Tab-separated table of C-alpha atoms in Angstrom:
chain	number	residue	atom	x	y	z
A	1	MET	CA	-90.968	5.828	215.869
A	2	PRO	CA	-94.140	5.470	218.202
A	3	GLU	CA	-92.702	5.523	221.858
A	4	SER	CA	-94.481	5.211	224.900
A	5	THR	CA	-94.903	7.760	227.631
A	6	GLN	CA	-92.698	5.607	229.836
A	7	PHE	CA	-90.309	5.466	227.408
A	8	GLN	CA	-90.156	9.027	226.548
A	9	ARG	CA	-89.862	10.101	230.345
A	10	LEU	CA	-86.645	7.514	230.323
A	11	ARG	CA	-85.249	9.143	227.524
A	12	ALA	CA	-85.582	12.815	228.703
A	13	ARG	CA	-84.074	11.452	231.977
A	14	PHE	CA	-81.175	10.043	230.089
A	15	ASP	CA	-80.558	13.134	227.995
A	16	TYR	CA	-80.685	15.047	231.444
A	17	LEU	CA	-77.961	12.609	233.120
A	18	HIS	CA	-75.730	12.676	230.060
A	19	GLN	CA	-75.789	16.602	230.157
A	20	TYR	CA	-74.736	16.174	234.144
A	21	ILE	CA	-72.031	13.876	234.221
A	22	GLU	CA	-70.500	16.082	231.155
A	23	THR	CA	-70.983	19.521	233.098
A	24	VAL	CA	-69.387	18.114	236.053
A	25	ASP	CA	-66.286	16.744	234.236
A	26	ALA	CA	-66.085	20.094	232.444
A	27	ALA	CA	-65.937	21.787	235.752
A	28	LEU	CA	-63.108	19.761	237.108
A	29	VAL	CA	-61.247	20.338	233.850
A	30	ALA	CA	-61.735	24.119	234.179
A	31	ALA	CA	-60.699	23.709	237.947
A	32	SER	CA	-57.393	22.118	237.047
A	33	GLU	CA	-56.509	24.616	234.127
A	34	ILE	CA	-57.465	27.703	236.674
A	35	ILE	CA	-54.803	26.080	239.437
A	36	GLN	CA	-52.171	25.409	236.817
A	37	GLY	CA	-52.445	28.662	235.582
A	38	TYR	CA	-51.010	29.944	239.005
A	39	GLY	CA	-47.543	28.679	237.812
A	40	PRO	CA	-45.618	25.694	239.682
A	41	LEU	CA	-47.518	24.003	242.240
A	42	GLY	CA	-46.496	24.084	245.843
A	43	THR	CA	-45.511	21.012	247.728
A	44	GLY	CA	-45.855	22.487	251.491
A	45	PRO	CA	-49.157	22.723	253.615
A	46	VAL	CA	-51.533	24.930	253.177
A	47	GLY	CA	-50.421	28.710	254.307
A	48	ASP	CA	-46.655	28.262	254.151
A	49	GLY	CA	-46.630	30.625	251.161
A	50	ASN	CA	-45.461	27.728	248.778
A	51	ALA	CA	-48.969	26.077	248.477
A	52	ILE	CA	-52.059	27.104	246.233
A	53	ARG	CA	-54.983	27.907	248.450
A	54	LEU	CA	-58.030	26.450	246.097
A	55	SER	CA	-60.634	28.819	247.272
A	56	LYS	CA	-58.236	31.989	245.615
A	57	ALA	CA	-57.510	30.263	242.628
A	58	LEU	CA	-60.589	29.196	242.251
A	59	GLY	CA	-62.580	32.376	243.370
A	60	HIS	CA	-64.791	30.839	245.844
A	61	PRO	CA	-64.951	32.192	249.235
A	62	LEU	CA	-64.723	29.379	251.772
A	63	ASN	CA	-67.993	30.546	254.024
A	64	ARG	CA	-69.737	28.998	250.933
A	65	TYR	CA	-67.070	25.775	250.403
A	66	LYS	CA	-65.827	25.202	253.288
A	67	ARG	CA	-63.526	22.641	252.650
A	68	LEU	CA	-61.509	23.781	249.651
A	69	ASP	CA	-58.112	24.787	251.422
A	70	ASN	CA	-57.820	21.384	253.447
A	71	LEU	CA	-56.260	20.290	249.964
A	72	PRO	CA	-52.769	21.271	249.117
A	73	GLY	CA	-53.113	22.350	245.332
A	74	HIS	CA	-50.382	20.000	244.274
A	75	ARG	CA	-52.840	17.305	244.988
A	76	TRP	CA	-55.632	18.352	243.183
A	77	ASN	CA	-54.142	17.754	239.802
A	78	GLY	CA	-53.219	14.482	240.854
A	79	SER	CA	-55.129	11.753	242.961
A	80	PHE	CA	-57.904	14.171	244.060
A	81	ARG	CA	-59.058	15.153	240.407
A	82	ASN	CA	-59.002	11.667	239.232
A	83	PHE	CA	-61.109	10.662	242.376
A	84	SER	CA	-63.515	13.276	241.803
A	85	SER	CA	-64.108	12.219	238.167
A	86	GLN	CA	-64.095	8.685	238.869
A	87	LYS	CA	-66.901	9.400	241.395
A	88	ASN	CA	-68.876	11.558	238.947
A	89	LEU	CA	-68.722	8.772	236.393
A	90	GLU	CA	-69.813	6.446	238.952
A	91	PHE	CA	-72.900	8.067	239.843
A	92	GLY	CA	-73.770	8.590	236.343
A	93	LEU	CA	-73.520	4.516	235.974
A	94	THR	CA	-75.342	4.118	239.081
A	95	LEU	CA	-78.232	6.408	237.430
A	96	ILE	CA	-78.512	4.649	234.449
A	97	SER	CA	-79.320	1.393	236.226
A	98	THR	CA	-81.635	3.135	238.632
A	99	TYR	CA	-83.774	5.208	235.962
A	100	PHE	CA	-83.846	1.873	233.538
A	101	GLU	CA	-85.337	0.183	236.539
A	102	GLU	CA	-88.104	2.582	237.170
A	103	TYR	CA	-88.938	2.581	233.301
A	104	VAL	CA	-89.293	-1.274	233.810
A	105	LYS	CA	-91.412	-1.169	236.454
A	106	THR	CA	-93.588	1.629	235.057
A	107	VAL	CA	-94.175	-0.142	231.934
A	108	LEU	CA	-95.206	-3.576	234.305
A	109	LYS	CA	-97.775	-1.382	235.906
A	110	GLY	CA	-99.442	-0.857	232.823
A	111	LEU	CA	-99.901	-4.259	231.532
A	112	PRO	CA	-102.959	-6.283	230.827
A	113	GLU	CA	-104.144	-8.721	233.566
A	114	ASP	CA	-105.991	-10.777	231.107
A	115	ALA	CA	-103.740	-14.292	231.527
A	116	THR	CA	-105.166	-15.390	228.202
A	117	ARG	CA	-102.921	-13.119	226.510
A	118	TYR	CA	-99.693	-14.305	228.103
A	119	LYS	CA	-97.450	-17.506	227.097
A	120	ALA	CA	-98.951	-20.722	228.844
A	121	THR	CA	-95.875	-21.402	230.281
A	122	THR	CA	-95.764	-18.326	232.424
A	123	TYR	CA	-98.874	-19.119	234.439
A	124	SER	CA	-99.307	-23.018	234.130
A	125	ASP	CA	-97.656	-23.348	237.757
A	126	LEU	CA	-100.292	-20.636	238.879
A	127	ASP	CA	-103.659	-22.378	237.525
A	128	LEU	CA	-103.939	-24.817	240.293
A	129	GLU	CA	-103.569	-21.980	242.904
A	130	ALA	CA	-105.761	-19.712	241.080
A	131	ARG	CA	-108.514	-22.182	240.408
A	132	SER	CA	-108.831	-22.706	244.421
A	133	VAL	CA	-110.729	-19.239	244.150
A	134	VAL	CA	-113.234	-20.239	241.391
A	135	PRO	CA	-116.016	-20.475	243.906
A	136	ILE	CA	-115.483	-17.069	245.354
A	137	LEU	CA	-114.754	-15.407	241.672
A	138	GLY	CA	-118.006	-16.975	240.156
A	139	ASP	CA	-116.854	-16.921	236.471
A	140	ALA	CA	-113.901	-17.387	233.707
A	141	GLU	CA	-113.209	-13.654	233.151
A	142	ARG	CA	-112.692	-13.151	236.686
A	143	LEU	CA	-110.464	-16.249	236.960
A	144	LYS	CA	-108.503	-15.198	234.034
A	145	LYS	CA	-108.052	-11.614	235.589
A	146	GLU	CA	-106.931	-13.261	239.162
A	147	ILE	CA	-104.371	-15.474	237.148
A	148	GLY	CA	-103.233	-12.465	235.425
A	149	LYS	CA	-102.921	-10.585	238.385
A	150	ARG	CA	-100.604	-13.255	239.791
A	151	ILE	CA	-98.520	-13.544	236.775
A	152	LEU	CA	-97.343	-9.952	237.108
A	153	SER	CA	-96.982	-10.017	240.701
A	154	LYS	CA	-94.779	-12.845	240.181
A	155	ILE	CA	-92.669	-10.978	237.448
A	156	ALA	CA	-92.438	-8.068	239.926
A	157	ALA	CA	-90.853	-9.949	242.514
A	158	LYS	CA	-87.916	-10.165	240.496
A	159	ARG	CA	-85.273	-8.368	242.347
A	160	TYR	CA	-83.873	-6.590	239.236
A	161	ALA	CA	-84.675	-5.125	236.143
A	162	ARG	CA	-82.749	-7.504	234.216
A	163	GLY	CA	-84.857	-10.527	235.440
A	164	ILE	CA	-88.236	-8.465	234.968
A	165	VAL	CA	-87.071	-7.648	231.765
A	166	ASP	CA	-86.211	-11.377	230.898
A	167	SER	CA	-89.481	-12.779	232.186
A	168	LEU	CA	-91.642	-9.872	230.476
A	169	ILE	CA	-89.770	-11.211	227.290
A	170	LYS	CA	-90.819	-14.815	227.577
A	171	ALA	CA	-94.178	-14.067	229.067
A	172	CYS	CA	-95.238	-11.789	226.231
A	173	GLY	CA	-93.574	-13.186	223.310
A	174	LEU	CA	-91.297	-10.349	222.377
A	175	THR	CA	-88.784	-10.306	219.558
A	176	ILE	CA	-85.676	-8.245	220.892
A	177	SER	CA	-82.341	-7.464	219.555
A	178	PRO	CA	-79.859	-10.091	221.163
A	179	LYS	CA	-76.748	-7.571	220.644
A	180	ASN	CA	-78.696	-4.756	222.229
A	181	LEU	CA	-79.804	-6.982	225.212
A	182	ARG	CA	-76.282	-8.057	225.602
A	183	LEU	CA	-74.736	-4.809	225.621
A	184	ALA	CA	-77.283	-3.207	228.016
A	185	VAL	CA	-76.970	-6.354	230.513
A	186	MET	CA	-72.908	-5.552	230.325
A	187	VAL	CA	-73.738	-1.772	231.605
A	188	LEU	CA	-75.822	-3.133	234.626
A	189	ASP	CA	-73.242	-5.931	235.399
A	190	VAL	CA	-70.502	-3.122	235.325
A	191	ARG	CA	-72.672	-0.939	237.647
A	192	ASN	CA	-73.266	-4.165	240.238
A	193	LEU	CA	-69.062	-4.515	239.795
A	194	PHE	CA	-68.874	-0.779	241.398
A	195	VAL	CA	-71.648	-1.315	243.992
A	196	HIS	CA	-70.263	-4.861	245.065
A	197	SER	CA	-66.705	-5.076	244.500
A	198	SER	CA	-65.431	-1.415	244.428
A	199	GLY	CA	-65.093	-1.517	240.386
A	200	THR	CA	-62.429	-4.235	240.354
A	201	MET	CA	-62.950	-6.869	237.592
A	202	THR	CA	-64.095	-10.393	238.521
A	203	LYS	CA	-63.331	-13.562	236.407
A	204	GLU	CA	-67.320	-13.899	236.137
A	205	LEU	CA	-67.596	-10.298	234.681
A	206	TRP	CA	-64.617	-11.009	232.557
A	207	ASN	CA	-66.267	-14.422	231.010
A	208	SER	CA	-69.176	-12.557	229.984
A	209	HIS	CA	-67.948	-9.225	228.996
A	210	GLY	CA	-63.979	-9.103	228.876
A	211	LYS	CA	-63.706	-8.712	225.003
A	212	ILE	CA	-65.486	-5.492	224.689
A	213	LEU	CA	-64.273	-3.961	228.480
A	214	PHE	CA	-60.648	-4.775	227.469
A	215	LYS	CA	-61.111	-2.961	224.092
A	216	GLU	CA	-62.834	0.118	225.558
A	217	LEU	CA	-61.146	0.128	229.090
A	218	GLY	CA	-57.962	-1.593	229.067
A	219	VAL	CA	-58.793	-3.588	232.056
A	220	GLY	CA	-58.161	-7.004	233.197
A	221	VAL	CA	-58.818	-9.470	235.790
A	222	GLY	CA	-58.179	-8.181	239.225
A	223	LYS	CA	-57.993	-4.677	238.079
A	224	ARG	CA	-59.664	-1.902	239.164
A	225	ILE	CA	-61.837	-0.335	236.458
A	226	GLN	CA	-61.157	3.071	235.621
A	227	LEU	CA	-64.309	4.800	233.876
A	228	THR	CA	-63.970	7.333	231.295
A	229	LEU	CA	-66.347	9.850	229.908
A	230	GLY	CA	-66.860	8.514	226.602
A	231	PHE	CA	-67.593	4.900	228.011
A	232	VAL	CA	-70.171	6.173	230.577
A	233	GLY	CA	-71.775	8.167	227.542
A	234	ASP	CA	-71.904	5.217	225.492
A	235	CYS	CA	-73.338	2.862	228.270
A	236	ILE	CA	-76.270	5.543	228.519
A	237	LYS	CA	-76.824	5.178	224.692
A	238	ARG	CA	-76.847	1.076	224.914
A	239	VAL	CA	-79.215	1.033	228.035
A	240	ARG	CA	-81.684	3.491	225.640
A	241	THR	CA	-81.303	1.494	222.699
A	242	HIS	CA	-82.305	-1.706	224.358
A	243	ALA	CA	-85.180	0.273	226.110
A	244	ALA	CA	-86.370	1.600	222.682
A	245	ASP	CA	-86.077	-1.718	221.204
A	246	PHE	CA	-87.853	-3.389	223.989
A	247	ASP	CA	-90.675	-0.798	223.662
A	248	ALA	CA	-91.310	-0.751	220.432
A	249	ALA	CA	-91.768	-4.458	220.897
A	250	LEU	CA	-94.315	-3.993	223.266
A	251	ILE	CA	-96.208	-1.235	221.356
A	252	ALA	CA	-96.166	-3.353	218.173
A	253	GLY	CA	-97.745	-6.465	220.278
A	254	GLY	CA	-100.467	-4.229	221.762
A	255	TRP	CA	-99.253	-4.306	225.531
A	256	ILE	CA	-98.963	-0.576	226.116
A	257	PRO	CA	-100.098	2.357	224.270
A	258	ALA	CA	-98.098	4.596	222.045
A	259	ARG	CA	-97.596	8.335	222.338
A	260	THR	CA	-95.904	10.172	219.964
A	261	LEU	CA	-96.411	13.918	220.585
A	262	GLY	CA	-94.535	15.867	223.448
A	263	ARG	CA	-91.267	15.295	225.454
A	264	PRO	CA	-91.951	14.356	229.273
A	265	ASP	CA	-89.843	16.362	231.634
A	266	ALA	CA	-87.029	14.633	232.921
A	267	SER	CA	-87.739	15.461	236.431
A	268	ALA	CA	-91.272	13.992	236.221
């Protein structure tokens, strides 16, 4: 399937992110297995002979990791390991949203400025304002370009990627899979929940996505969401699938060019 340069970069970044969160999760599991291999875990403070020194268990000197021994070994396989795992997954969820937003903004920058290509309802409220510059511009072509610039500027002013995508779907007359869009919106909403509500399920989120979130995470209203590696991996796939659908519709409509060769580097 033809893809834009912008989407190929997004896909590469998602692949890299997925590998990253799995690597960190695997490292946490490996650390737990090493610590457990030392036998019964102590319950006393570090240094009393009954507690495991993490620096010794993991084989890393304190001059590099200075806070390893601040945590008794018995706490590693309890709350601290879960805390570390959750923060890794929350970080991944945040980057999904960040990468998607950056993709949408780079797409927006490459769209044509010809106002006649956009749906009339998009620029009808800009017509009178734009016409005030006709004496300055002097011809219809420059007027169309001026209105086009204002259309894109108005869309770019949307606060979130979701609003920009919704506006572009309407302005460009794109046909997008409702299911893919709905699942991508769920991912972005869950990310916002962690940013603004510490991951506690709100009634609003439950009304919008409660059925699938309960099925996959077993969470209800008022409960804090416990992310899983599988769920965040699926979130990456869901947003990537929606982005691919959105990208294909833009290419099919002649809004952005396709690029079929090469895979841009994730760090680009």
